[in-house]
GROMACS .gro file of C-alpha atoms in nm:
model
  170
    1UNK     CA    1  -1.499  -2.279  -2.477
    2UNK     CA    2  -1.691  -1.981  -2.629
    3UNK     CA    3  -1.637  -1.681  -2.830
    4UNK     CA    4  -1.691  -1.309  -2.784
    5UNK     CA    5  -1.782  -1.128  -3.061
    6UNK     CA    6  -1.545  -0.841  -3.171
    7UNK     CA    7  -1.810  -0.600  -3.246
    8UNK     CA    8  -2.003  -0.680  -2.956
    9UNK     CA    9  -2.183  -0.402  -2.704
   10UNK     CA   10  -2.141  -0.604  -2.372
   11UNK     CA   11  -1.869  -0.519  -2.218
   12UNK     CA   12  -1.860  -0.759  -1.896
   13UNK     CA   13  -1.828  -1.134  -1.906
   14UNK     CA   14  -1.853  -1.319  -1.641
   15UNK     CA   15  -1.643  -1.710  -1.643
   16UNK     CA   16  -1.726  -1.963  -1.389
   17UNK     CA   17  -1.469  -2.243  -1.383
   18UNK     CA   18  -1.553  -2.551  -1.196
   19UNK     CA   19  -1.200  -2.683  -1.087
   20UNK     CA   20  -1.341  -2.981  -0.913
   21UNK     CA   21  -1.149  -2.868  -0.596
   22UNK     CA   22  -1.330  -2.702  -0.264
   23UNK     CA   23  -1.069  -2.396  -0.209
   24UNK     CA   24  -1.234  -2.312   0.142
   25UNK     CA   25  -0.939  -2.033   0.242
   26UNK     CA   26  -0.969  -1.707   0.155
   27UNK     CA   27  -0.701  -1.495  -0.051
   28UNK     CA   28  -0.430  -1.311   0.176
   29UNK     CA   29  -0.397  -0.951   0.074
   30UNK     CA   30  -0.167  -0.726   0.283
   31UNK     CA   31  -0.196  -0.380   0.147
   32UNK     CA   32   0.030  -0.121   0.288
   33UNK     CA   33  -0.001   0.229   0.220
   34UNK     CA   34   0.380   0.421   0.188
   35UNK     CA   35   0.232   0.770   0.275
   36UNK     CA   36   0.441   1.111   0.237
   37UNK     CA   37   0.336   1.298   0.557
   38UNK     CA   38   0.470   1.659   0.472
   39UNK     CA   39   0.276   1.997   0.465
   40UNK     CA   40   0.165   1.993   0.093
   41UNK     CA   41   0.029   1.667   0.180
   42UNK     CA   42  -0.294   1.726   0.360
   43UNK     CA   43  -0.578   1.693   0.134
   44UNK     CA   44  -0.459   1.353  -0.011
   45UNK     CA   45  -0.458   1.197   0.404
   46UNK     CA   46  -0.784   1.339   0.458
   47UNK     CA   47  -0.924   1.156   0.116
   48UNK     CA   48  -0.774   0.872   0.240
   49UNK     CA   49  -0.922   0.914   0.597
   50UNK     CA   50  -1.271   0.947   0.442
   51UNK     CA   51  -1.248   0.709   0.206
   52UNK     CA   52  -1.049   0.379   0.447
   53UNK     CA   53  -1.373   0.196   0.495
   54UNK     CA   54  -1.558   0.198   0.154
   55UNK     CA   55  -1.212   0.081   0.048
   56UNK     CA   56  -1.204  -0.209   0.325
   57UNK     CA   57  -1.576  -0.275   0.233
   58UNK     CA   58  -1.475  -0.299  -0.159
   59UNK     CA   59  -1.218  -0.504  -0.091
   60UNK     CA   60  -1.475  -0.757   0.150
   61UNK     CA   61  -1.727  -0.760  -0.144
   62UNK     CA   62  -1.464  -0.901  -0.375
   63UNK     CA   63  -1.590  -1.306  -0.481
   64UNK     CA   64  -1.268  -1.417  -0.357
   65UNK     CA   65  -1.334  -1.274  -0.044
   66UNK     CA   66  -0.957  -1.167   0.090
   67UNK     CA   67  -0.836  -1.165   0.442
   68UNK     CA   68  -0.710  -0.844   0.408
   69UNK     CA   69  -0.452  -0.662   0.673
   70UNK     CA   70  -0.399  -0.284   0.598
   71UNK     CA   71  -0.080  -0.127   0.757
   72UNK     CA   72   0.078   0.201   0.692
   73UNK     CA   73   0.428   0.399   0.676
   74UNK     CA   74   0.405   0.787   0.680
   75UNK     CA   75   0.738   0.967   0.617
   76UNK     CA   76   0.820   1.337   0.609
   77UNK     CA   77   1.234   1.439   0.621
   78UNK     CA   78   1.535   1.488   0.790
   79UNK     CA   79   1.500   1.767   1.042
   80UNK     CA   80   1.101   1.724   1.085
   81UNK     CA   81   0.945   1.565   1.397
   82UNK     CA   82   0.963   1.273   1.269
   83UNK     CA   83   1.126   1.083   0.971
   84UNK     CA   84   0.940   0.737   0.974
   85UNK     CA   85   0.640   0.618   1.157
   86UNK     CA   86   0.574   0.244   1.119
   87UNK     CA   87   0.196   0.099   1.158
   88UNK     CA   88   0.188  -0.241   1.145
   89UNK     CA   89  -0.076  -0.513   0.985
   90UNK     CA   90  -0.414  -0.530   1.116
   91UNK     CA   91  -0.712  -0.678   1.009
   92UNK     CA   92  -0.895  -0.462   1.204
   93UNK     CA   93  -1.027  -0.160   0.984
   94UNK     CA   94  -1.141  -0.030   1.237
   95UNK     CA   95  -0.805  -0.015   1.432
   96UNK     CA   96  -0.678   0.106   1.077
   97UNK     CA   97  -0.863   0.422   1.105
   98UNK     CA   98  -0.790   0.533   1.435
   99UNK     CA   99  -0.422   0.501   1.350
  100UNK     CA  100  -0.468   0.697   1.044
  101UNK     CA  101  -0.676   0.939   1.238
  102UNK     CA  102  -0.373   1.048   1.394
  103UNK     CA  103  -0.175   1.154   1.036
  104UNK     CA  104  -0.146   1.450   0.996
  105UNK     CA  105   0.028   1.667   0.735
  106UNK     CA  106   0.340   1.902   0.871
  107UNK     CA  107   0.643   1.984   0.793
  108UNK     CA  108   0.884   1.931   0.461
  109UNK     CA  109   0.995   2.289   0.338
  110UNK     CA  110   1.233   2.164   0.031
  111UNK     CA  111   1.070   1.950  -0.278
  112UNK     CA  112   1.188   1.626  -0.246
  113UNK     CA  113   1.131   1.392   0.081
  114UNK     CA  114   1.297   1.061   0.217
  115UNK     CA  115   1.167   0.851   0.069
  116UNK     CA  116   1.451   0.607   0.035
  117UNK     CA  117   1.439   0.555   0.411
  118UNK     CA  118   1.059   0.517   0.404
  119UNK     CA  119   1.061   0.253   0.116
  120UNK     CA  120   1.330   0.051   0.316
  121UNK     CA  121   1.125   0.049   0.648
  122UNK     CA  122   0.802  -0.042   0.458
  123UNK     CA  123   0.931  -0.368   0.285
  124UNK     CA  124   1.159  -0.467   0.583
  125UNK     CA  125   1.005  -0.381   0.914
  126UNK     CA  126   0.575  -0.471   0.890
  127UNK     CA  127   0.509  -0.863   0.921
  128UNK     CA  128   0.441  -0.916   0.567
  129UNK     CA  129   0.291  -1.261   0.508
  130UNK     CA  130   0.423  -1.303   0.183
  131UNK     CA  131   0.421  -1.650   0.106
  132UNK     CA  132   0.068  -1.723  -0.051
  133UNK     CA  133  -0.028  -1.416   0.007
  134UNK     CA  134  -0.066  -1.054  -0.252
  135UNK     CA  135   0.111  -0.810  -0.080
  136UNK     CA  136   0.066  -0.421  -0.245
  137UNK     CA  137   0.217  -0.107  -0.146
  138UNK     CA  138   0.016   0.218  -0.215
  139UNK     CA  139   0.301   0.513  -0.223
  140UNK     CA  140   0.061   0.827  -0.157
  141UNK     CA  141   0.309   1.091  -0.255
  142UNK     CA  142   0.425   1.428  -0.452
  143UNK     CA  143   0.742   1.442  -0.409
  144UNK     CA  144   1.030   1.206  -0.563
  145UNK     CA  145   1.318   1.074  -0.295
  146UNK     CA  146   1.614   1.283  -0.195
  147UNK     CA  147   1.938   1.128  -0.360
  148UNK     CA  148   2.142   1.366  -0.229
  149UNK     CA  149   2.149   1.215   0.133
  150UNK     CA  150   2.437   0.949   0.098
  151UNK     CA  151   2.214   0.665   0.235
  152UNK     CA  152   2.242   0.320   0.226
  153UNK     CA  153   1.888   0.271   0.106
  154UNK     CA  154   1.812   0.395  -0.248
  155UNK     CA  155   1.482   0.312  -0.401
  156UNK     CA  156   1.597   0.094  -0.720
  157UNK     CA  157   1.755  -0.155  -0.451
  158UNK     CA  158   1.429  -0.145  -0.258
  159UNK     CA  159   1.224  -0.183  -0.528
  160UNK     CA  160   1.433  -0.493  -0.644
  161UNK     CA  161   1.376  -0.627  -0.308
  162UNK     CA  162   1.016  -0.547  -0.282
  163UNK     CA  163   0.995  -0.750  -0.607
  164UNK     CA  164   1.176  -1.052  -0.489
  165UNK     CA  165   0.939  -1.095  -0.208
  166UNK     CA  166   0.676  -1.043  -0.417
  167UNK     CA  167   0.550  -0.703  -0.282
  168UNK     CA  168   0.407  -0.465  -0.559
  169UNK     CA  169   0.450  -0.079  -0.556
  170UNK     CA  170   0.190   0.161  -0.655
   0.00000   0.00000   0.00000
């Protein structure tokens, strides 16, 4: 037990607590990242191209020291070349990179995106691990859904789903 002053100046404390228990396995963290892949798009994937490994390498100097998996979905819309590419878990950064290598930013034309579609195909299709594990979703976007396509997938449902399988949207 100890107290921290409320007028203090340090503004880091550090708690050990000694549970009596040898842990030994590492935290599982599966971090996906939900990326809109459309024209207006292009300086936010090459950020994230440049900045994949000092990510991976912040992650690896956490104490808890995750096994982390990083896969991706990039979406555009209806009518580009593509509407949803799926890149599963690896552990591999490495791998990670030279998938995301290949995004690219194209087409779009009209504000919003499909997102709906993308959402569904990131919580349902990659190998989550879920159980023991903290799974995150990264949505790299700037555009909201379109809700004007009649699908079965809407985002509230998704996100109620991502939620019961513990997956966490950002």
């Amino acid at each position: 037990s100890f107290t921290i002053p409320a007028n203090g100046s340090q503004r880091e404390w550090f708690v050990t607590v000694d549970s009596g228990e040898d842990r030994g396995t590492a935290v599982n963290l599966d971090v996906l990242f939900l990326i809109d892949a459309t024209g207006s798009m292009a300086d936010e994937i090459n950020q994230l191209k440049e900045n994949i490994r000092a990510i991976s390498a912040q992650i690896d100097a956490l104490p808890s020291q995750p096994d982390v998996r990083f896969g991706m979905v990039t979406y555009r819309d209806r009518g580009d070349a593509y509407l949803t590419n799926v890149t599963d878990f690896t552990p591999n950064v490495e791998e990670f990179a030279a998938d995301l290598a290949q995004v690219y930013a194209d087409g779009g034309g009209d504000y919003p995106e499909d997102l709906n579609q993308a959402l569904a195909e990131a919580i349902h299709q990659p190998e989550w691990r879920v159980n023991d594990t903290v799974s995150l979703i990264f949505l790299v976007a700037d555009a909201p859904p379109h809700l004007d396509y009649g699908q079965q997938n809407h985002y509230a449902v998704e996100m109620f789903q991502a939620a019961q399988r513990g997956i966490k949207i950002y």
